[in-house]
Amino acid sequence: MCSSCDRSSLSVSRRGFLQTAAVAAAGAPLAHAVAAAAPPVALRDKPEAVVQCVFLYPSTASLEEAGYYSWPGSGFDAEGRQQDYTRRLDALGRQLGMRIAVEANPVSSDEQAAAIIARVKQAPPDGLLIIPFAKAQWGNASRIAQESGCPSVVFAPLGVALVDHINQLRTKPGVYLVNSLEESGLESGLRAIRARRRMRDALLLNIVGKEAPETTVPFWGTTIRTIPHRRFYDVFKNTALDESVRKLAQDYRRHAKEIVEPTGDDILEAARAYYALRRLVEEEKADALMMDCLPGLKRPHQHVPPCMGFMTLRDEGIPAGCQADLNPTLTLMLVQELFDLPGFQQNASMDTERNLYFGAHCTSPSRMNGPNSAAEPYILRSHAEAGWGCVPRVLFKEGQPVTMALYKPGEKPQMLVYTGSIVDCPKIPPAGGCRTNVTVAFDDMKDACDVKGMHQIIFYGNHGRALRAFCQLHGIEAIA
C-alpha cells in the first residue's frame, strides 16, 4: 500500500512517557499528576527491532561515463543523498528505539541484489528498508522486497519511480510502499516493523477466574500470563488508603467536570483499584492487561468497578482490556505500539434514525491524543450495569476524526478498519447504556447497521491508510 499521505505527529512513545513522567510539572493535568504520585512502571528489557537498510543506484561516475542519467536525473547526488539519509535514519532509529543497519555499498546489479536476498534469508531481520535512488534499479528493489520473505518498507523520493513502478508494488503483500518526499511516511513504515516485533515480545496479563498455564497468541506471538481473580481481590483489599491513593482520588475529583452519583468513598476506592492493578502490572512486568471485570461487581462485592483504573492505565500508555476479551485487547496493544495512542473499547449499537454508529462502555482513556496530551473532560458516574461505584463518562470532541479497528484471528487474520468523525456523546438520560458513549459517522458507509464487530477500538485521528498498510505488510486482510 502507498502510505505517503499518512502522518503521525505523535512521536512520544509509551516508553518515553513512562521514563519521563515522574518529573512532570506540578499542576499539570491528570495523567501527569498520577505519574507524579507514583514512579513510572518498570518495563521489561526486550530486544530492539532490527531493520536492514539497502540503497539501490549506480555510481554517479558510471552515469557520467554513459552520458545519460534517466530518472531521477543528472542533478541527483545519490552518494550524497545516501550519506544524508544514513544520518537521519540513525537519529530516527534512536528516536524509535530500533536498530537500523545500513548497507554501506549500494546495490547496482542483479548479482548484488541476489546476494542481499540470500543474506536476509539466512539471518532475517525484523524488516527491510529498501531505498531506490534510480528508476533503473526498481526491478532489483522489487525483487528484494518480494523474494527475501521479509517485511519490506520501500521508500522512494519523488522523481525516482513512474506510475507503473508504483503500481507494481503498492498492493503487494509484505510491502509497505512510500513514494514521497514526506518522511513521515518513512517513520510510519518503520513503526509498522517495530510494532510487530513489540507485539511478539509483549506480555499480556490476564485476570480471570482461575490460574492457567502461559499461552502464546497465534500469529502475534504475544505471551498471555493468566492469574486468578483471587489474587486481584487480595491485592485490592490490601491496598492501603495512603497518600498516593488519596492524591489520585483528589485528582479524579478536581478534574471532573461534574460528579453525579459517586461519593467521596467511591472515588477513593476507585483510586485504590488503580493502584491494585498497577501493582499486578509491576509484579508481572506486563506490557498490557485484560480482566474479566464484571463478576466481582455482583453481590457479594469483591472489588469496586476497576474502570477509573483502566482509564488511568490507558492514559499512561498501558493497554487495559475489558472483560478479558482478547482480540480487542490485542487491538489496543497494536494501536498503542503503532500510533502511541490509547483506544476506547466499546459495545456496538446504532442510531437508526440518524444513521450513525453508537458505541458505549463504562471506561475510556481521557488522554485520547496520547500520554502527554490534554485530557478530555469527564463526568464521574456510577457503573451503569452494576449501579454503584465510580466510573468515567469521557466527553469526546465533536467533529474529531477517528479510526475504529478490531483484529479478527483465523487461518487468514483480518482487521476491521473504519474511519469517520465523532458526531456527539448522547446525554444520559435520556440515553441508556454504558456511561461513556459516542456516535460516529463513518466514511463511505451508506447504512450504519452494516458496521461489523463488537468491542471494536475507537481512537483519535484518521489512521486508516497507515493501519491498512501495516496489515498489508504483515499478511493481515484489512476489511470493512
Short mmCIF file of C-alpha atoms in Angstrom, two decimals:
data_model
loop_
_atom_site.label_atom_id
_atom_site.label_comp_id
_atom_site.label_asym_id
_atom_site.label_seq_id
_atom_site.Cartn_x
_atom_site.Cartn_y
_atom_site.Cartn_z
CA MET A 1 0.00 0.00 0.00
CA CYS A 2 1.18 3.50 -0.82
CA SER A 3 1.12 5.32 2.50
CA SER A 4 2.77 8.62 1.81
CA CYS A 5 -0.35 10.59 2.75
CA ASP A 6 -0.42 9.32 6.33
CA ARG A 7 1.08 11.49 9.03
CA SER A 8 1.67 10.74 12.68
CA SER A 9 2.70 13.68 14.82
CA LEU A 10 2.70 11.51 17.93
CA SER A 11 6.36 10.67 18.29
CA VAL A 12 6.39 10.27 22.09
CA SER A 13 6.11 6.57 22.88
CA ARG A 14 4.71 4.92 25.95
CA ARG A 15 8.26 4.04 26.96
CA GLY A 16 9.40 7.63 26.56
CA PHE A 17 6.44 8.89 28.54
CA LEU A 18 6.88 6.42 31.39
CA GLN A 19 10.56 7.26 31.64
CA THR A 20 9.89 10.99 31.97
CA ALA A 21 6.52 11.06 33.71
CA ALA A 22 7.98 11.25 37.20
CA VAL A 23 9.29 14.74 36.51
CA ALA A 24 6.00 16.13 35.19
CA ALA A 25 5.34 19.70 36.20
CA ALA A 26 3.27 20.48 39.25
CA GLY A 27 -0.26 21.44 38.40
CA ALA A 28 -0.24 19.55 35.08
CA PRO A 29 -3.41 17.68 34.08
CA LEU A 30 -4.46 14.31 35.39
CA ALA A 31 -2.06 11.82 33.82
CA HIS A 32 0.93 13.94 34.88
CA ALA A 33 -0.48 14.16 38.38
CA VAL A 34 -0.87 10.39 38.50
CA ALA A 35 2.71 9.91 37.36
CA ALA A 36 3.94 12.32 39.98
CA ALA A 37 2.11 10.33 42.65
CA ALA A 38 3.81 7.09 41.60
CA PRO A 39 7.08 6.40 39.77
CA PRO A 40 6.85 5.08 36.21
CA VAL A 41 6.06 1.40 35.78
CA ALA A 42 9.27 -0.61 35.32
CA LEU A 43 9.32 -2.11 31.84
CA ARG A 44 10.87 -5.44 30.92
CA ASP A 45 14.03 -5.33 28.88
CA LYS A 46 13.22 -6.54 25.38
CA PRO A 47 15.28 -6.77 22.20
CA GLU A 48 15.04 -3.79 19.88
CA ALA A 49 13.61 -4.25 16.41
CA VAL A 50 16.31 -4.67 13.77
CA VAL A 51 15.90 -3.26 10.26
CA GLN A 52 18.34 -3.89 7.42
CA CYS A 53 18.55 -0.90 5.07
CA VAL A 54 19.80 -1.12 1.49
CA PHE A 55 20.18 1.65 -1.10
CA LEU A 56 19.98 0.93 -4.82
CA TYR A 57 21.63 3.08 -7.50
CA PRO A 58 24.55 3.05 -9.96
CA SER A 59 27.51 5.24 -9.16
CA THR A 60 27.41 8.80 -10.43
CA ALA A 61 30.74 8.17 -12.15
CA SER A 62 29.25 5.32 -14.20
CA LEU A 63 26.33 7.51 -15.27
CA GLU A 64 28.67 10.33 -16.26
CA GLU A 65 30.64 7.89 -18.36
CA ALA A 66 27.47 6.64 -20.06
CA GLY A 67 26.31 10.21 -20.65
CA TYR A 68 22.66 9.55 -19.74
CA TYR A 69 21.08 9.52 -16.30
CA SER A 70 17.34 8.79 -16.66
CA TRP A 71 15.24 9.42 -13.54
CA PRO A 72 15.96 10.96 -11.03
CA GLY A 73 18.20 12.99 -13.35
CA SER A 74 21.70 14.38 -13.64
CA GLY A 75 21.36 16.73 -10.67
CA PHE A 76 20.54 13.96 -8.19
CA ASP A 77 23.58 13.31 -5.97
CA ALA A 78 22.86 9.71 -4.95
CA GLU A 79 26.04 9.25 -2.91
CA GLY A 80 25.41 12.48 -1.03
CA ARG A 81 21.77 11.56 -0.51
CA GLN A 82 22.78 8.20 0.96
CA GLN A 83 25.05 9.91 3.48
CA ASP A 84 22.28 12.34 4.40
CA TYR A 85 19.66 9.60 4.75
CA THR A 86 22.04 7.46 6.78
CA ARG A 87 22.45 10.26 9.32
CA ARG A 88 18.71 10.81 9.51
CA LEU A 89 18.00 7.10 9.82
CA ASP A 90 20.45 6.87 12.70
CA ALA A 91 18.57 9.64 14.52
CA LEU A 92 15.19 8.11 13.69
CA GLY A 93 16.32 4.71 14.90
CA ARG A 94 17.34 6.18 18.26
CA GLN A 95 14.02 8.02 18.49
CA LEU A 96 12.00 4.87 17.78
CA GLY A 97 14.19 2.51 19.81
CA MET A 98 15.20 0.48 16.75
CA ARG A 99 18.49 -0.61 15.22
CA ILE A 100 18.71 0.36 11.56
CA ALA A 101 21.74 -1.32 9.97
CA VAL A 102 22.63 0.41 6.69
CA GLU A 103 24.47 -1.45 3.94
CA ALA A 104 27.43 0.76 3.12
CA ASN A 105 27.60 -0.26 -0.55
CA PRO A 106 24.61 0.42 -2.78
CA VAL A 107 23.10 -2.30 -4.94
CA SER A 108 23.66 -1.63 -8.64
CA SER A 109 23.47 -5.10 -10.21
CA ASP A 110 21.33 -8.24 -10.27
CA GLU A 111 24.15 -10.18 -8.62
CA GLN A 112 24.34 -7.76 -5.70
CA ALA A 113 20.56 -7.94 -5.27
CA ALA A 114 20.74 -11.75 -5.20
CA ALA A 115 23.45 -11.59 -2.54
CA ILE A 116 21.28 -9.35 -0.35
CA ILE A 117 18.33 -11.74 -0.71
CA ALA A 118 20.46 -14.75 0.23
CA ARG A 119 21.88 -12.99 3.28
CA VAL A 120 18.44 -11.89 4.51
CA LYS A 121 17.04 -15.41 4.13
CA GLN A 122 19.93 -16.80 6.15
CA ALA A 123 19.63 -14.27 9.00
CA PRO A 124 16.26 -12.49 8.75
CA PRO A 125 15.97 -9.08 10.41
CA ASP A 126 12.60 -7.84 11.64
CA GLY A 127 12.21 -5.89 8.42
CA LEU A 128 13.91 -4.41 5.38
CA LEU A 129 14.13 -0.76 4.38
CA ILE A 130 14.72 -0.55 0.63
CA ILE A 131 15.59 2.89 -0.79
CA PRO A 132 15.95 3.07 -4.59
CA PHE A 133 17.65 6.19 -5.94
CA ALA A 134 17.41 5.17 -9.60
CA LYS A 135 14.49 4.13 -11.80
CA ALA A 136 16.73 1.56 -13.47
CA GLN A 137 17.13 -0.27 -10.15
CA TRP A 138 13.39 -0.53 -9.44
CA GLY A 139 13.38 -4.13 -10.66
CA ASN A 140 16.00 -5.10 -8.08
CA ALA A 141 14.19 -3.16 -5.37
CA SER A 142 11.02 -5.07 -6.20
CA ARG A 143 12.90 -8.36 -6.35
CA ILE A 144 14.48 -7.89 -2.91
CA ALA A 145 11.13 -6.94 -1.40
CA GLN A 146 9.29 -9.92 -2.86
CA GLU A 147 11.91 -12.67 -2.77
CA SER A 148 13.51 -12.05 0.62
CA GLY A 149 10.46 -13.23 2.57
CA CYS A 150 10.98 -10.31 4.96
CA PRO A 151 8.52 -7.44 5.62
CA SER A 152 9.81 -4.64 3.42
CA VAL A 153 9.34 -0.89 3.51
CA VAL A 154 10.17 0.56 0.09
CA PHE A 155 10.83 4.30 0.30
CA ALA A 156 11.40 6.21 -2.92
CA PRO A 157 11.74 10.00 -3.10
CA LEU A 158 9.54 11.72 -5.68
CA GLY A 159 11.11 11.71 -9.10
CA VAL A 160 12.58 8.20 -8.99
CA ALA A 161 9.64 5.94 -9.90
CA LEU A 162 6.92 6.21 -12.55
CA VAL A 163 3.31 5.15 -12.16
CA ASP A 164 3.86 1.59 -13.42
CA HIS A 165 6.67 1.09 -10.90
CA ILE A 166 4.46 2.36 -8.07
CA ASN A 167 1.53 0.16 -9.07
CA GLN A 168 3.82 -2.85 -9.28
CA LEU A 169 4.40 -2.75 -5.51
CA ARG A 170 1.73 -0.65 -3.81
CA THR A 171 -0.68 -3.55 -3.19
CA LYS A 172 1.85 -6.38 -2.83
CA PRO A 173 1.56 -8.39 0.42
CA GLY A 174 4.64 -7.96 2.56
CA VAL A 175 5.39 -4.50 1.14
CA TYR A 176 4.82 -1.04 2.63
CA LEU A 177 5.39 1.44 -0.21
CA VAL A 178 6.10 5.14 0.30
CA ASN A 179 6.72 7.20 -2.83
CA SER A 180 7.03 10.71 -1.46
CA LEU A 181 9.24 13.45 -0.08
CA GLU A 182 7.27 13.21 3.20
CA GLU A 183 9.49 11.39 5.67
CA SER A 184 6.51 10.90 7.97
CA GLY A 185 5.71 8.00 5.65
CA LEU A 186 9.16 6.55 6.25
CA GLU A 187 8.63 6.79 10.01
CA SER A 188 5.21 5.14 9.69
CA GLY A 189 6.76 2.25 7.80
CA LEU A 190 9.45 1.75 10.43
CA ARG A 191 6.82 1.92 13.17
CA ALA A 192 4.95 -0.85 11.37
CA ILE A 193 8.03 -3.08 11.59
CA ARG A 194 8.66 -2.12 15.22
CA ALA A 195 5.05 -2.69 16.26
CA ARG A 196 5.02 -6.28 15.00
CA ARG A 197 8.26 -7.04 16.84
CA ARG A 198 6.99 -5.48 20.07
CA MET A 199 3.71 -7.39 19.84
CA ARG A 200 5.73 -10.61 19.58
CA ASP A 201 7.81 -9.69 22.63
CA ALA A 202 4.89 -8.42 24.73
CA LEU A 203 3.50 -9.97 27.91
CA LEU A 204 -0.26 -9.66 28.38
CA LEU A 205 -1.54 -10.18 31.93
CA ASN A 206 -4.95 -11.88 32.03
CA ILE A 207 -7.03 -11.64 35.25
CA VAL A 208 -9.79 -14.26 35.18
CA GLY A 209 -11.45 -16.90 37.34
CA LYS A 210 -8.52 -19.23 37.88
CA GLU A 211 -4.85 -19.58 37.06
CA ALA A 212 -3.86 -21.23 33.79
CA PRO A 213 -0.60 -22.09 32.02
CA GLU A 214 1.07 -19.42 29.92
CA THR A 215 -0.02 -19.43 26.30
CA THR A 216 1.16 -17.78 23.10
CA VAL A 217 -1.23 -15.93 20.82
CA PRO A 218 -1.23 -17.44 17.32
CA PHE A 219 0.11 -15.13 14.61
CA TRP A 220 1.26 -12.40 17.01
CA GLY A 221 3.42 -14.47 19.35
CA THR A 222 2.28 -12.42 22.36
CA THR A 223 2.61 -14.24 25.70
CA ILE A 224 -0.53 -14.44 27.87
CA ARG A 225 0.03 -14.94 31.59
CA THR A 226 -3.18 -15.77 33.46
CA ILE A 227 -3.68 -15.12 37.16
CA PRO A 228 -6.84 -15.80 39.20
CA HIS A 229 -9.37 -13.22 40.31
CA ARG A 230 -8.49 -14.10 43.90
CA ARG A 231 -5.06 -12.56 43.53
CA PHE A 232 -6.55 -9.26 42.37
CA TYR A 233 -9.14 -9.39 45.16
CA ASP A 234 -6.39 -9.86 47.74
CA VAL A 235 -4.17 -7.12 46.30
CA PHE A 236 -7.12 -4.73 46.17
CA LYS A 237 -8.13 -5.45 49.77
CA ASN A 238 -4.53 -4.99 50.93
CA THR A 239 -4.03 -1.68 49.11
CA ALA A 240 -3.89 0.94 51.84
CA LEU A 241 -5.60 4.32 51.69
CA ASP A 242 -2.22 6.02 51.69
CA GLU A 243 -1.15 9.43 50.43
CA SER A 244 -0.78 8.25 46.82
CA VAL A 245 -4.31 6.85 46.75
CA ARG A 246 -5.76 9.98 48.33
CA LYS A 247 -3.83 12.18 45.89
CA LEU A 248 -5.18 10.27 42.91
CA ALA A 249 -8.73 10.42 44.27
CA GLN A 250 -8.30 14.16 44.73
CA ASP A 251 -7.14 14.44 41.11
CA TYR A 252 -10.16 12.46 39.91
CA ARG A 253 -12.48 14.87 41.75
CA ARG A 254 -10.61 18.02 40.78
CA HIS A 255 -10.52 17.27 37.06
CA ALA A 256 -14.10 16.03 36.84
CA LYS A 257 -16.48 18.35 35.04
CA GLU A 258 -19.27 17.02 37.25
CA ILE A 259 -19.81 14.34 39.89
CA VAL A 260 -23.25 12.72 39.78
CA GLU A 261 -23.67 9.53 41.85
CA PRO A 262 -20.23 8.67 43.33
CA THR A 263 -19.47 9.59 46.93
CA GLY A 264 -16.05 10.58 48.24
CA ASP A 265 -15.55 7.00 49.41
CA ASP A 266 -16.48 5.65 45.97
CA ILE A 267 -13.79 7.83 44.40
CA LEU A 268 -11.21 6.74 46.97
CA GLU A 269 -11.99 3.10 46.25
CA ALA A 270 -11.64 3.73 42.52
CA ALA A 271 -8.15 5.11 43.16
CA ARG A 272 -7.32 2.02 45.23
CA ALA A 273 -8.36 -0.15 42.30
CA TYR A 274 -5.89 1.67 40.03
CA TYR A 275 -3.02 1.01 42.44
CA ALA A 276 -4.03 -2.64 42.79
CA LEU A 277 -3.98 -3.08 39.01
CA ARG A 278 -0.72 -1.18 38.76
CA ARG A 279 0.90 -3.39 41.39
CA LEU A 280 0.00 -6.52 39.42
CA VAL A 281 1.37 -5.00 36.20
CA GLU A 282 4.61 -4.18 38.01
CA GLU A 283 4.93 -7.56 39.73
CA GLU A 284 4.44 -9.44 36.47
CA LYS A 285 6.37 -6.86 34.39
CA ALA A 286 3.46 -6.87 31.96
CA ASP A 287 3.08 -4.67 28.90
CA ALA A 288 -0.72 -4.80 28.98
CA LEU A 289 -3.56 -6.39 30.92
CA MET A 290 -7.09 -7.61 30.43
CA MET A 291 -9.57 -8.56 33.12
CA ASP A 292 -12.86 -10.38 33.44
CA CYS A 293 -14.07 -7.35 35.34
CA LEU A 294 -17.81 -7.93 35.83
CA PRO A 295 -18.09 -10.99 38.17
CA GLY A 296 -16.56 -9.16 41.15
CA LEU A 297 -19.17 -6.39 40.90
CA LYS A 298 -22.06 -8.68 41.77
CA ARG A 299 -23.05 -9.42 45.35
CA PRO A 300 -21.16 -10.19 47.45
CA HIS A 301 -18.92 -7.43 46.07
CA GLN A 302 -15.27 -8.49 45.72
CA HIS A 303 -13.95 -5.16 44.44
CA VAL A 304 -15.17 -1.85 43.10
CA PRO A 305 -15.53 -1.25 39.35
CA PRO A 306 -11.94 -1.02 38.03
CA CYS A 307 -13.00 1.43 35.32
CA MET A 308 -11.17 4.51 36.67
CA GLY A 309 -8.04 2.38 36.99
CA PHE A 310 -8.42 1.28 33.38
CA MET A 311 -8.78 4.94 32.35
CA THR A 312 -5.58 5.94 34.15
CA LEU A 313 -3.58 2.95 32.88
CA ARG A 314 -4.60 3.72 29.30
CA ASP A 315 -3.78 7.39 29.86
CA GLU A 316 -0.28 6.26 30.88
CA GLY A 317 0.09 4.17 27.72
CA ILE A 318 -0.66 0.77 29.28
CA PRO A 319 -3.40 -1.03 27.30
CA ALA A 320 -6.14 -2.41 29.57
CA GLY A 321 -8.83 -4.58 28.00
CA CYS A 322 -12.31 -5.05 29.42
CA GLN A 323 -14.00 -8.40 30.10
CA ALA A 324 -10.83 -10.39 29.30
CA ASP A 325 -11.70 -10.06 25.61
CA LEU A 326 -8.50 -11.00 23.82
CA ASN A 327 -8.95 -9.61 20.31
CA PRO A 328 -9.94 -6.09 21.41
CA THR A 329 -7.04 -6.12 23.88
CA LEU A 330 -4.61 -7.12 21.13
CA THR A 331 -6.03 -4.27 19.06
CA LEU A 332 -5.49 -1.84 21.94
CA MET A 333 -1.90 -3.04 22.17
CA LEU A 334 -1.31 -2.67 18.44
CA VAL A 335 -2.79 0.84 18.31
CA GLN A 336 -0.61 1.85 21.27
CA GLU A 337 2.54 0.47 19.63
CA LEU A 338 1.77 1.72 16.13
CA PHE A 339 0.43 5.20 16.89
CA ASP A 340 1.26 5.86 20.58
CA LEU A 341 -2.47 6.27 21.16
CA PRO A 342 -4.92 4.71 23.62
CA GLY A 343 -8.25 3.34 22.47
CA PHE A 344 -11.87 3.21 23.55
CA GLN A 345 -13.18 -0.39 23.66
CA GLN A 346 -16.95 -0.30 23.41
CA ASN A 347 -20.21 -2.17 22.85
CA ALA A 348 -21.57 -1.72 19.34
CA SER A 349 -25.00 -0.34 18.50
CA MET A 350 -26.58 2.10 16.04
CA ASP A 351 -28.84 5.15 15.94
CA THR A 352 -31.05 4.02 13.07
CA GLU A 353 -32.87 7.35 12.64
CA ARG A 354 -29.71 9.39 12.31
CA ASN A 355 -27.88 6.53 10.54
CA LEU A 356 -24.99 6.78 12.99
CA TYR A 357 -22.84 4.23 14.78
CA PHE A 358 -23.36 4.25 18.57
CA GLY A 359 -20.80 2.79 20.97
CA ALA A 360 -20.67 2.79 24.76
CA HIS A 361 -18.66 1.37 27.67
CA CYS A 362 -18.03 2.30 31.30
CA THR A 363 -14.38 3.17 30.83
CA SER A 364 -12.29 5.07 28.33
CA PRO A 365 -8.97 6.86 28.24
CA SER A 366 -9.29 10.58 28.84
CA ARG A 367 -5.99 11.41 27.11
CA MET A 368 -7.17 10.36 23.69
CA ASN A 369 -4.27 12.13 21.95
CA GLY A 370 -1.62 10.27 23.95
CA PRO A 371 0.05 10.40 27.38
CA ASN A 372 1.38 13.95 27.12
CA SER A 373 -1.81 15.45 25.70
CA ALA A 374 -4.56 17.36 27.46
CA ALA A 375 -7.32 15.20 28.92
CA GLU A 376 -10.82 15.32 27.54
CA PRO A 377 -13.44 16.47 30.06
CA TYR A 378 -15.18 13.73 32.00
CA ILE A 379 -18.05 13.26 34.43
CA LEU A 380 -17.89 10.83 37.35
CA ARG A 381 -20.83 8.40 37.32
CA SER A 382 -21.79 5.08 38.86
CA HIS A 383 -21.26 1.88 36.87
CA ALA A 384 -24.25 1.71 34.52
CA GLU A 385 -24.97 -2.01 34.78
CA ALA A 386 -23.89 -2.65 38.38
CA GLY A 387 -25.43 0.58 39.69
CA TRP A 388 -22.65 1.53 42.12
CA GLY A 389 -19.03 2.65 42.31
CA CYS A 390 -17.24 5.31 40.27
CA VAL A 391 -16.58 5.25 36.52
CA PRO A 392 -15.74 7.92 33.92
CA ARG A 393 -18.06 9.39 31.35
CA VAL A 394 -15.47 10.81 28.95
CA LEU A 395 -16.78 13.50 26.62
CA PHE A 396 -15.15 13.22 23.21
CA LYS A 397 -14.66 16.14 20.83
CA GLU A 398 -17.47 16.68 18.34
CA GLY A 399 -16.15 16.58 14.79
CA GLN A 400 -12.98 14.72 15.85
CA PRO A 401 -11.70 12.34 13.13
CA VAL A 402 -11.44 8.78 14.44
CA THR A 403 -10.45 5.30 13.36
CA MET A 404 -12.16 2.14 14.56
CA ALA A 405 -10.39 -1.22 14.36
CA LEU A 406 -10.69 -4.80 15.57
CA TYR A 407 -8.35 -7.74 14.99
CA LYS A 408 -10.04 -10.99 13.97
CA PRO A 409 -7.99 -14.22 14.16
CA GLY A 410 -8.26 -17.09 11.73
CA GLU A 411 -6.39 -19.01 9.07
CA LYS A 412 -6.15 -15.66 7.29
CA PRO A 413 -6.06 -12.98 10.03
CA GLN A 414 -8.27 -9.97 9.43
CA MET A 415 -8.54 -6.41 10.70
CA LEU A 416 -11.75 -4.41 10.66
CA VAL A 417 -10.83 -0.84 9.73
CA TYR A 418 -13.25 2.11 9.65
CA THR A 419 -12.65 5.86 9.57
CA GLY A 420 -15.06 8.67 10.31
CA SER A 421 -15.78 11.52 12.69
CA ILE A 422 -17.49 11.93 16.04
CA VAL A 423 -20.96 13.47 15.96
CA ASP A 424 -21.77 13.70 19.67
CA CYS A 425 -21.90 11.96 23.05
CA PRO A 426 -25.66 11.45 23.68
CA LYS A 427 -26.84 12.67 27.07
CA ILE A 428 -27.59 10.15 29.83
CA PRO A 429 -30.55 10.23 30.38
CA PRO A 430 -32.41 10.05 28.05
CA ALA A 431 -29.91 7.59 26.51
CA GLY A 432 -29.22 4.35 28.32
CA GLY A 433 -26.27 2.03 28.05
CA CYS A 434 -22.78 2.42 29.43
CA ARG A 435 -21.53 5.75 30.77
CA THR A 436 -19.02 6.79 28.10
CA ASN A 437 -20.79 6.86 24.77
CA VAL A 438 -20.30 8.24 21.29
CA THR A 439 -22.00 8.47 17.92
CA VAL A 440 -19.82 8.30 14.82
CA ALA A 441 -20.49 8.97 11.15
CA PHE A 442 -18.26 6.56 9.25
CA ASP A 443 -16.86 7.41 5.84
CA ASP A 444 -18.43 5.76 2.80
CA MET A 445 -20.97 3.94 4.98
CA LYS A 446 -24.48 4.01 3.49
CA ASP A 447 -26.08 2.15 6.40
CA ALA A 448 -24.59 2.30 9.91
CA CYS A 449 -26.06 -1.14 10.62
CA ASP A 450 -23.52 -2.60 8.21
CA VAL A 451 -20.69 -1.93 10.67
CA LYS A 452 -19.21 -5.23 11.82
CA GLY A 453 -17.84 -6.38 15.16
CA MET A 454 -18.23 -5.92 18.91
CA HIS A 455 -15.80 -4.35 21.37
CA GLN A 456 -14.05 -2.58 18.50
CA ILE A 457 -11.41 0.01 19.39
CA ILE A 458 -12.06 3.68 18.59
CA PHE A 459 -9.05 6.00 18.64
CA TYR A 460 -8.40 9.59 17.64
CA GLY A 461 -7.16 10.50 14.17
CA ASN A 462 -7.69 9.18 10.67
CA HIS A 463 -5.14 6.36 10.63
CA GLY A 464 -6.94 4.08 8.19
CA ARG A 465 -4.28 4.19 5.48
CA ALA A 466 -1.42 3.53 7.90
CA LEU A 467 -3.32 0.68 9.58
CA ARG A 468 -4.18 -0.92 6.25
CA ALA A 469 -0.55 -0.54 5.19
CA PHE A 470 0.52 -2.31 8.40
CA CYS A 471 -1.90 -5.12 7.60
CA GLN A 472 -0.58 -5.48 4.05
CA LEU A 473 3.00 -5.54 5.34
CA HIS A 474 2.29 -8.37 7.78
CA GLY A 475 -0.22 -10.55 5.96
CA ILE A 476 -3.47 -9.37 7.59
CA GLU A 477 -6.54 -8.81 5.44
CA ALA A 478 -7.98 -5.35 6.08
CA ILE A 479 -11.77 -5.37 5.76
CA ALA A 480 -14.73 -3.08 6.43
#
